[in-house]
mmCIF file of C-alpha atoms in Angstrom:
data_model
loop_
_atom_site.group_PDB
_atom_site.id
_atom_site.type_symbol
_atom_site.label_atom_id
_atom_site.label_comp_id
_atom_site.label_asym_id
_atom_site.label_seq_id
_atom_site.Cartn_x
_atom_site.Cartn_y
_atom_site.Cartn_z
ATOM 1 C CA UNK P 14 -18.217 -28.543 -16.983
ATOM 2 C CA UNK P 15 -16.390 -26.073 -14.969
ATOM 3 C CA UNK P 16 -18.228 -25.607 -10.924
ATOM 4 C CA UNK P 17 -15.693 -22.818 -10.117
ATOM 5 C CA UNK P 18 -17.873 -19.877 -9.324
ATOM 6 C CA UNK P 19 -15.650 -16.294 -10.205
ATOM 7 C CA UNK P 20 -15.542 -16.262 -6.163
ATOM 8 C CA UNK P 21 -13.404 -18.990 -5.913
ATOM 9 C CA UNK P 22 -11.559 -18.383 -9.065
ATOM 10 C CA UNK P 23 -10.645 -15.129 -7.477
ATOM 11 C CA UNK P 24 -9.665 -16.191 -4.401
ATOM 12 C CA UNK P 25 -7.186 -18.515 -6.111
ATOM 13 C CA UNK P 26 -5.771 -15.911 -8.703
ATOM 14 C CA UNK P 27 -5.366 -13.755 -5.843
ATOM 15 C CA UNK P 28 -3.406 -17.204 -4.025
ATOM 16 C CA UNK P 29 -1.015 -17.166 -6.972
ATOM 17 C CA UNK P 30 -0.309 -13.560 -6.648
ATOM 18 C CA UNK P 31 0.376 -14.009 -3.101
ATOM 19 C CA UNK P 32 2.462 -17.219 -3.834
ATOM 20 C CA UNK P 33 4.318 -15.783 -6.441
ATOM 21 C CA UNK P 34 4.988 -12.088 -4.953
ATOM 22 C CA UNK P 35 6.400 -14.182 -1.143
ATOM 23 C CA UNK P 36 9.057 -15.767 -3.575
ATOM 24 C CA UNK P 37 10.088 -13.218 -5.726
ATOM 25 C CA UNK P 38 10.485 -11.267 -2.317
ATOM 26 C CA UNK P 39 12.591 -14.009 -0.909
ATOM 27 C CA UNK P 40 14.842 -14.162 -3.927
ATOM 28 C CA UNK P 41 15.018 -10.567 -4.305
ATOM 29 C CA UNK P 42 16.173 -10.349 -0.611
ATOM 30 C CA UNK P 43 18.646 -13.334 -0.981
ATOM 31 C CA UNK P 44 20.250 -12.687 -4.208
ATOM 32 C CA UNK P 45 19.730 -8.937 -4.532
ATOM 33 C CA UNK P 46 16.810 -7.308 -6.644
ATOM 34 C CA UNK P 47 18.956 -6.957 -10.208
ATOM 35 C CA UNK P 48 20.650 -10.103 -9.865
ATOM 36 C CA UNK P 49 16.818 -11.896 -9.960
ATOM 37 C CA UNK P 50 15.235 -12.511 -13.178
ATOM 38 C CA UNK P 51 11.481 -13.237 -13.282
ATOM 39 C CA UNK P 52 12.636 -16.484 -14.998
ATOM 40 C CA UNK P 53 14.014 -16.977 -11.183
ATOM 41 C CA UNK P 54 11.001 -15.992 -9.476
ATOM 42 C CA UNK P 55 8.792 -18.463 -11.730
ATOM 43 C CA UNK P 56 10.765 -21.439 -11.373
ATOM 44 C CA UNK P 57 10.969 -20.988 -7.551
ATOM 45 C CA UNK P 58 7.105 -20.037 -7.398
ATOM 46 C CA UNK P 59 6.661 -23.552 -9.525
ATOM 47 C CA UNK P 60 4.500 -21.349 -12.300
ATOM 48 C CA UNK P 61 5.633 -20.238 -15.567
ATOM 49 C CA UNK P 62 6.895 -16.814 -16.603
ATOM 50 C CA UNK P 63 4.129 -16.215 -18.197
ATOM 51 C CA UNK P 64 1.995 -16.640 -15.075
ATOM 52 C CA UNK P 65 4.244 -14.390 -13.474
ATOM 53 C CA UNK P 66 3.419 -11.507 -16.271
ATOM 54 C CA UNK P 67 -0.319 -12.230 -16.034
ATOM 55 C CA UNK P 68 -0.705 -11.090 -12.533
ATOM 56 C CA UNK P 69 3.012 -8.804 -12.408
ATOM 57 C CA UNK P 70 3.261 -6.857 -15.698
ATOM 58 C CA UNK P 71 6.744 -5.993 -14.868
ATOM 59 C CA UNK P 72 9.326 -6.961 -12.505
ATOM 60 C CA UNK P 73 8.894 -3.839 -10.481
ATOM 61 C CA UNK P 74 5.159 -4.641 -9.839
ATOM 62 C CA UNK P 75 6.244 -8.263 -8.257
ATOM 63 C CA UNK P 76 7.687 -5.411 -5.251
ATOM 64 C CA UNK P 77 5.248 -2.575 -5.251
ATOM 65 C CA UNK P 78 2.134 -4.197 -6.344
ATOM 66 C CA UNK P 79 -0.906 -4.185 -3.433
ATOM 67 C CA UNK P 80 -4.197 -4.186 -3.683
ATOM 68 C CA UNK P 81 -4.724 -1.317 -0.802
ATOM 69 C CA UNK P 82 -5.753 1.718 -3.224
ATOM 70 C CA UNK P 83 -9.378 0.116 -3.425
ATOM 71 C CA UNK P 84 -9.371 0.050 0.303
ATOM 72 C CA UNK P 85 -8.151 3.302 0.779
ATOM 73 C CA UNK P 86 -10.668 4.549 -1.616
ATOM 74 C CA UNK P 87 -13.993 2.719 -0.067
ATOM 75 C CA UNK P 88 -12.643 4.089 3.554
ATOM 76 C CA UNK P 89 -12.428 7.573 2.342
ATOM 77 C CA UNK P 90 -15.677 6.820 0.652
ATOM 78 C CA UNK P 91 -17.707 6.026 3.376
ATOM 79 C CA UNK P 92 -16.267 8.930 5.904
ATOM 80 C CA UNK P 93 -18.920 11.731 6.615
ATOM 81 C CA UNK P 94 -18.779 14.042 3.335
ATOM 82 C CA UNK P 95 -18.404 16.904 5.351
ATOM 83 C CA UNK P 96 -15.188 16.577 6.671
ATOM 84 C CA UNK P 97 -12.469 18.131 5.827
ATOM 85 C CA UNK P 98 -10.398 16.291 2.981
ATOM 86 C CA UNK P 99 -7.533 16.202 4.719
ATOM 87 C CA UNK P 100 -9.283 14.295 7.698
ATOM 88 C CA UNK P 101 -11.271 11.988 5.804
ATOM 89 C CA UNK P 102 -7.929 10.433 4.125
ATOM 90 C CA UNK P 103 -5.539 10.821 7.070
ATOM 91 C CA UNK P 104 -8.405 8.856 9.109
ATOM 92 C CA UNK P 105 -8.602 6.402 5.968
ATOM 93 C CA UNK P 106 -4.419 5.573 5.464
ATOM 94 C CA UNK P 107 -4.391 5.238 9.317
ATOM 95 C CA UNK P 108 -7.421 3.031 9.589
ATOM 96 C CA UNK P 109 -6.650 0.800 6.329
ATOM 97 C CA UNK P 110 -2.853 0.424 7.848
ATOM 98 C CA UNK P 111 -4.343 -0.393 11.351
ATOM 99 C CA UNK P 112 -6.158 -3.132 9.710
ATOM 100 C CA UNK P 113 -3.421 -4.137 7.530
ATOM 101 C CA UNK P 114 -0.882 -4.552 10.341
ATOM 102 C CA UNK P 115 -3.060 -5.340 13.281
ATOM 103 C CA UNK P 116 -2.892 -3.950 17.156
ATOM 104 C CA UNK P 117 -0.120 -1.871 18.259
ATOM 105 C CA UNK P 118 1.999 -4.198 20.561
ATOM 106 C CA UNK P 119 1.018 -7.685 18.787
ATOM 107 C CA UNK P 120 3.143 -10.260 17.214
ATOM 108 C CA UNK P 121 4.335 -9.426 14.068
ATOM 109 C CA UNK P 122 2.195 -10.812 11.073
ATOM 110 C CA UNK P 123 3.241 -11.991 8.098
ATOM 111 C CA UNK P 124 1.877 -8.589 6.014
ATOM 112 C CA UNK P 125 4.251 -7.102 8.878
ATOM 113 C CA UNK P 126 7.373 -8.881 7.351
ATOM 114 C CA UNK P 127 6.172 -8.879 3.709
ATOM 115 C CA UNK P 128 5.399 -4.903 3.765
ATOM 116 C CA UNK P 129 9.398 -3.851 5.656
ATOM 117 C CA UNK P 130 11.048 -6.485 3.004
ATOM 118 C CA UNK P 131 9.306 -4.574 0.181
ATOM 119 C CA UNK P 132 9.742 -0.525 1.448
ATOM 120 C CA UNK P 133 13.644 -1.952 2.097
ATOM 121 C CA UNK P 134 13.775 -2.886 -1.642
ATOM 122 C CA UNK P 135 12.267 0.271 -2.574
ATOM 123 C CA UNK P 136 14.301 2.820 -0.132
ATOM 124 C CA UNK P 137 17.572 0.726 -1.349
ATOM 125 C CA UNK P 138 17.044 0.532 -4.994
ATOM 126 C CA UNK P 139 16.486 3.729 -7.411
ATOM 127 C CA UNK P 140 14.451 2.120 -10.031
ATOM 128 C CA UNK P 141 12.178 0.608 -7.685
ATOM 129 C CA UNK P 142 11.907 4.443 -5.770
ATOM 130 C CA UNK P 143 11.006 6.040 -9.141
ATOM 131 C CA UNK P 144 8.180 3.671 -10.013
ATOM 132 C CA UNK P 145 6.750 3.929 -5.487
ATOM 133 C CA UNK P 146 6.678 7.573 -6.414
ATOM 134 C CA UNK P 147 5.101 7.304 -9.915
ATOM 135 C CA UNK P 148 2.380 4.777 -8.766
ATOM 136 C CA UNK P 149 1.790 7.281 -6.283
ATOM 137 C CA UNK P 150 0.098 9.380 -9.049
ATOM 138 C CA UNK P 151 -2.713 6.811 -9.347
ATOM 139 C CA UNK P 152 -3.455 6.314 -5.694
ATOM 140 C CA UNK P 153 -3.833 10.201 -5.814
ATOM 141 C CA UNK P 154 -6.685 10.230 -8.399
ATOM 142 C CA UNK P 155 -8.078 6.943 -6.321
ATOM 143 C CA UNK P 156 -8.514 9.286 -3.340
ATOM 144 C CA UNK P 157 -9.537 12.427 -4.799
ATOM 145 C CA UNK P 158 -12.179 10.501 -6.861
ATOM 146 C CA UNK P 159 -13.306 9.048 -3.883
ATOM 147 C CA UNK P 160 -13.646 12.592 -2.148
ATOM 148 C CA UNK P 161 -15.482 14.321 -5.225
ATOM 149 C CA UNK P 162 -17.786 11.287 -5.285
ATOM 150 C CA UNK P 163 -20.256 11.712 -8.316
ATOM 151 C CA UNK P 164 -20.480 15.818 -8.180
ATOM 152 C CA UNK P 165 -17.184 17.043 -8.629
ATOM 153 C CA UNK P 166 -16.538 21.300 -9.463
ATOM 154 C CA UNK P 167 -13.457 23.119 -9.685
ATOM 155 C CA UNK P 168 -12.188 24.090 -6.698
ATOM 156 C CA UNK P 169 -13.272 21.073 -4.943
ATOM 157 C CA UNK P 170 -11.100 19.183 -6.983
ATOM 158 C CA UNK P 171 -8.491 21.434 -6.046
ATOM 159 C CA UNK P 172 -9.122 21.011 -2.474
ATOM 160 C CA UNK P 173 -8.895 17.390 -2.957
ATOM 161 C CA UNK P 174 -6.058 16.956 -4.982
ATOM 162 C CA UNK P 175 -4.005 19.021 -2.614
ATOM 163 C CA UNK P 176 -4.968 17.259 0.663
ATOM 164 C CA UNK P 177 -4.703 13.795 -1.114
ATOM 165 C CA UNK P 178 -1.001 14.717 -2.410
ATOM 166 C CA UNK P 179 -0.275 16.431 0.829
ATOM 167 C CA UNK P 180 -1.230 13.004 2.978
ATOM 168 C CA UNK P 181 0.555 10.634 0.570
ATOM 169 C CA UNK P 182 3.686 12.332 1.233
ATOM 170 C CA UNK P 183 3.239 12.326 4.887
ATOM 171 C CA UNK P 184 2.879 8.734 4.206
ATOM 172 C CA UNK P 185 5.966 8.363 2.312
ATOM 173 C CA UNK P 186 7.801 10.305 5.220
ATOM 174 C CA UNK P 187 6.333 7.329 7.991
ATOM 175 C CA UNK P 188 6.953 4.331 5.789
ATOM 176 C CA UNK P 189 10.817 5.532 5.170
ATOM 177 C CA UNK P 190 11.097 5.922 8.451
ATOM 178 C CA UNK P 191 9.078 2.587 9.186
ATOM 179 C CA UNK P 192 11.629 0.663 6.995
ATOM 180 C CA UNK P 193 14.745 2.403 8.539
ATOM 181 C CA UNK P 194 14.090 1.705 12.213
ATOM 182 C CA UNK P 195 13.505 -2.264 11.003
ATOM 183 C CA UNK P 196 9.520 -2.154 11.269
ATOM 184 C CA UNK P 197 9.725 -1.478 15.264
ATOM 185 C CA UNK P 198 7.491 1.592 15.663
ATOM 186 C CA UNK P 199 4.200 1.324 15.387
ATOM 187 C CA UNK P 200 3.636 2.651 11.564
ATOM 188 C CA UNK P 201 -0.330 3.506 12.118
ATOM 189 C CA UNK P 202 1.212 5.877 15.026
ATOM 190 C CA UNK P 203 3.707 7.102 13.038
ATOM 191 C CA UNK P 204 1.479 8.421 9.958
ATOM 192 C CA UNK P 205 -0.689 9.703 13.134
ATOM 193 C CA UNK P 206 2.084 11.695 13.946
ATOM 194 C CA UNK P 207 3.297 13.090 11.020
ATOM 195 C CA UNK P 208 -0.258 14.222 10.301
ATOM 196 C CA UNK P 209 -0.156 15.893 12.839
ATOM 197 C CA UNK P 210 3.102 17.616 12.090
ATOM 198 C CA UNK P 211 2.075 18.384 8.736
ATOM 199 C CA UNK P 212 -1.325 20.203 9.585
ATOM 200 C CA UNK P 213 -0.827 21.150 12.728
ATOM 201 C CA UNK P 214 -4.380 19.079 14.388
ATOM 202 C CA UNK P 215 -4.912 15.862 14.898
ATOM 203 C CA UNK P 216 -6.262 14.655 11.838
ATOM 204 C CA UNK P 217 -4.731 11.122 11.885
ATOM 205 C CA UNK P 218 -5.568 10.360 15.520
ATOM 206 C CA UNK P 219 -8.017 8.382 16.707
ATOM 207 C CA UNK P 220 -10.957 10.007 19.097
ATOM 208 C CA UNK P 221 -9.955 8.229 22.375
ATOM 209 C CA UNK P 222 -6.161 10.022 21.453
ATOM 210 C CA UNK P 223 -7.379 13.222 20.747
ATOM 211 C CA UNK P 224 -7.394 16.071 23.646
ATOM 212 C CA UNK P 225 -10.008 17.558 24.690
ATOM 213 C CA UNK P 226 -10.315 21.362 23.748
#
């Protein structure tokens, strides 16, 4: 008779992943990401390949793979409807990074350390950049859907779509940047910032930031 409720059978699937994705990081930063096999990243994770492919379909998800796009999506979610698109997911991929990454000024955690290793692999290695950009496609929808909720029309899909594609590249912008300057800026301050830039108000800032007008 099996006790494990799907709770616990999550939490350890989601142990494995995080077991599994440390190493292949590790190996991939030791030994260079081409010259690692996933036979390599199973043998030093102590599963077998095939446990690898259940949870990383291909070697490229072993770096890019997160589970943040359902975040993102429930923060967006549960921002007033009424604000601006824009706001609502500048406010969201600020927030869900704050949380990801804890305080400004703390001790660096290990999501810190796992997050630069893996936007290193992808700025330094062109397969890995094509596939960041392509899964970028279905965060997109994540947000927009989140946005449109359950009455979508038109032109507010429009709306959406362009202020979800225009804040993922601001993203994109900050991380690079993140990864370059080895992780020391604060990255929820830097997608902050180039919100900012990018719209010209201060869409990714928090209230206590904001000036008064």
């Amino acid at each position: 008779m099996n006790d494990e409720g799907p709770n616990l059978r999550e939490r350890r699937r989601e142990e494995t992943r995080r077991l599994v994705q440390s190493w292949a990081m590790r190996l991939f930063v030791e030994r260079g990401y081409d010259a690692t096999t996933v036979n390599d990243v199973a043998r030093a994770s102590g599963v077998s390949p095939m446990t690898v492919y259940r949870h990383f379909p291909t070697k490229e998800d072993l770096v890019l793979h997160d589970r943040c796009d359902d975040s993102l999506a429930e923060r967006v979610a549960a921002r007033p409807a009424d604000e601006p698109p824009v706001r609502r997911i500048g406010r969201a991929l600020v927030d869900a990074t704050r949380s990801l990454l804890g305080p400004a000024g703390g001790a660096r955690s290990p999501e810190h350390d796992l997050l630069l290793a893996r936007l290193r692999l992808v700025v330094d290695t062109p397969a890995l950049r094509a596939r960041h950009l392509d899964s970028q496609y279905a965060t997109r929808k994540s947000l927009v859907d989140a946005v449109l909720g359950d009455a979508p029309d038109p032109e507010a899909e429009f709306r959406a779509q362009a202020a979800a594609g225009a804040c993922l590249a601001v993203l994109h912008v900050a991380l690079v940047r993140w990864a370059r300057e080895d992780g020391r800026p604060d990255l929820p301050d830097l997608i902050a910032a180039g919100l900012t830039a990018a719209f010209d108000d201060d869409s990714g800032r928090p209230p206590a930031s904001r000036p008064t007008r």
